[in-house]
Coordinates of C-alpha atoms in Angstrom, one line a residue:
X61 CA 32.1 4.7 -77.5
X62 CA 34.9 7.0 -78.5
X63 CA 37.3 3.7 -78.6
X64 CA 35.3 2.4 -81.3
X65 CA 37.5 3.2 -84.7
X66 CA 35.5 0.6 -86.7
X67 CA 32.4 -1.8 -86.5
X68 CA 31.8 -5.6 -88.5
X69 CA 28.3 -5.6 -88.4
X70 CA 26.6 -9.7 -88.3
X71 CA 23.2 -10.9 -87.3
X72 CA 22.7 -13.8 -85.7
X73 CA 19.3 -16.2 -85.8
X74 CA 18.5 -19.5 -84.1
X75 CA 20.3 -21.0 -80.8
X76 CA 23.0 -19.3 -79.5
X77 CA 25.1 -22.6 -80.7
X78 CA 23.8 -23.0 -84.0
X79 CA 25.8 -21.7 -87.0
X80 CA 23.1 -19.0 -88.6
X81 CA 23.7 -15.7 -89.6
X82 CA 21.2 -14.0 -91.5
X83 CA 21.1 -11.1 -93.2
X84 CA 20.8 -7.7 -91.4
X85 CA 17.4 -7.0 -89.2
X86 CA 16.8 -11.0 -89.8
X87 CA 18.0 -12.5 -86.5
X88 CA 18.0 -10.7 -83.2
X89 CA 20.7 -8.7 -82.7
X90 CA 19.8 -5.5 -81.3
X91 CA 21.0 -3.1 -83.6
X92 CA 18.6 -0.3 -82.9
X93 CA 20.3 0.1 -79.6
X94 CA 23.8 -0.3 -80.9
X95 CA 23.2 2.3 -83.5
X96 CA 21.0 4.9 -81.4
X97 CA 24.3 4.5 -79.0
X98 CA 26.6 5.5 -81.6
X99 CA 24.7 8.6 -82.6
X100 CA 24.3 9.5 -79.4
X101 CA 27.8 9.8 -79.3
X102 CA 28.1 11.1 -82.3
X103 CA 30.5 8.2 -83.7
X104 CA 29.9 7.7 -87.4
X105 CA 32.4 4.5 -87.8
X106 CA 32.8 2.9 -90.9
X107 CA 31.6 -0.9 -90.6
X108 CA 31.1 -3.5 -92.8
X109 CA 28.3 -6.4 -92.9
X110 CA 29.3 -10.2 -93.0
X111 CA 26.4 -12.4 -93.7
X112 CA 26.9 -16.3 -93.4
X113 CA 23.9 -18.3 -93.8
X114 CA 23.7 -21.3 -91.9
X115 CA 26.3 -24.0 -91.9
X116 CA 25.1 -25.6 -95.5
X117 CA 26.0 -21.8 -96.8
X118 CA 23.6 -20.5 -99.0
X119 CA 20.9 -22.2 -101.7
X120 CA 22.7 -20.0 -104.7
X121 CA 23.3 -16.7 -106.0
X122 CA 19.3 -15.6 -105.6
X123 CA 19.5 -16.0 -102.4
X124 CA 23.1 -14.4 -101.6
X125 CA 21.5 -11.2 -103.9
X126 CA 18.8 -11.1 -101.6
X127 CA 20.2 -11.0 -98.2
X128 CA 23.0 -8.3 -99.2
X129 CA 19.6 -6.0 -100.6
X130 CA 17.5 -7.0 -97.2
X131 CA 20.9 -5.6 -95.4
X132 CA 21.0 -2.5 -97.6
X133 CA 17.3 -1.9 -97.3
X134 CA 17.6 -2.4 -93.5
X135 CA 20.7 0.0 -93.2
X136 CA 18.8 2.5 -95.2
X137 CA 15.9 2.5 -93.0
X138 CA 17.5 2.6 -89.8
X139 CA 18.7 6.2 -91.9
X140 CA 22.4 5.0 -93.2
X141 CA 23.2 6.3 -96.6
X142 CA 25.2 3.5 -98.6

């Protein structure tokens, strides 16, 4: 943990093969663990959030809006201040 400078944060949904990527707290990547792991070592990297959709990208803007404010909402929940 005190290696880790910097963190690109990406959720992940469906088969391990298939091309989804949800917004944050959408798929099942365990980030509660990751994140109670960096505050229990007190690391407070900077990260960034990548959110791809599936492979046919997403519907429109709507829908782009709404995954970046579910990933802020989660991020603020799970106590981040953005």
């Amino acid at each position: 943990m005190g290696d880790i400078a910097y963190l690109h944060l990406k959720d992940k949904a469906g088969a391990r093969n298939a091309w989804d990527f949800p917004a944050l707290g959408k798929g099942y990547v365990d980030f509660e663990t990751i994140f109670a792991k960096l505050k229990a070592a007190n690391n407070n990297s900077p990260f960034s959030v990548e959110i791809e959709f599936t492979q046919a990208g997403p519907k429109d803007l709507a829908e782009i809006n709404t995954a970046v404010q579910d990933s802020a909402a989660y991020l603020k929940a799970h106590g981040f201040e953005l």
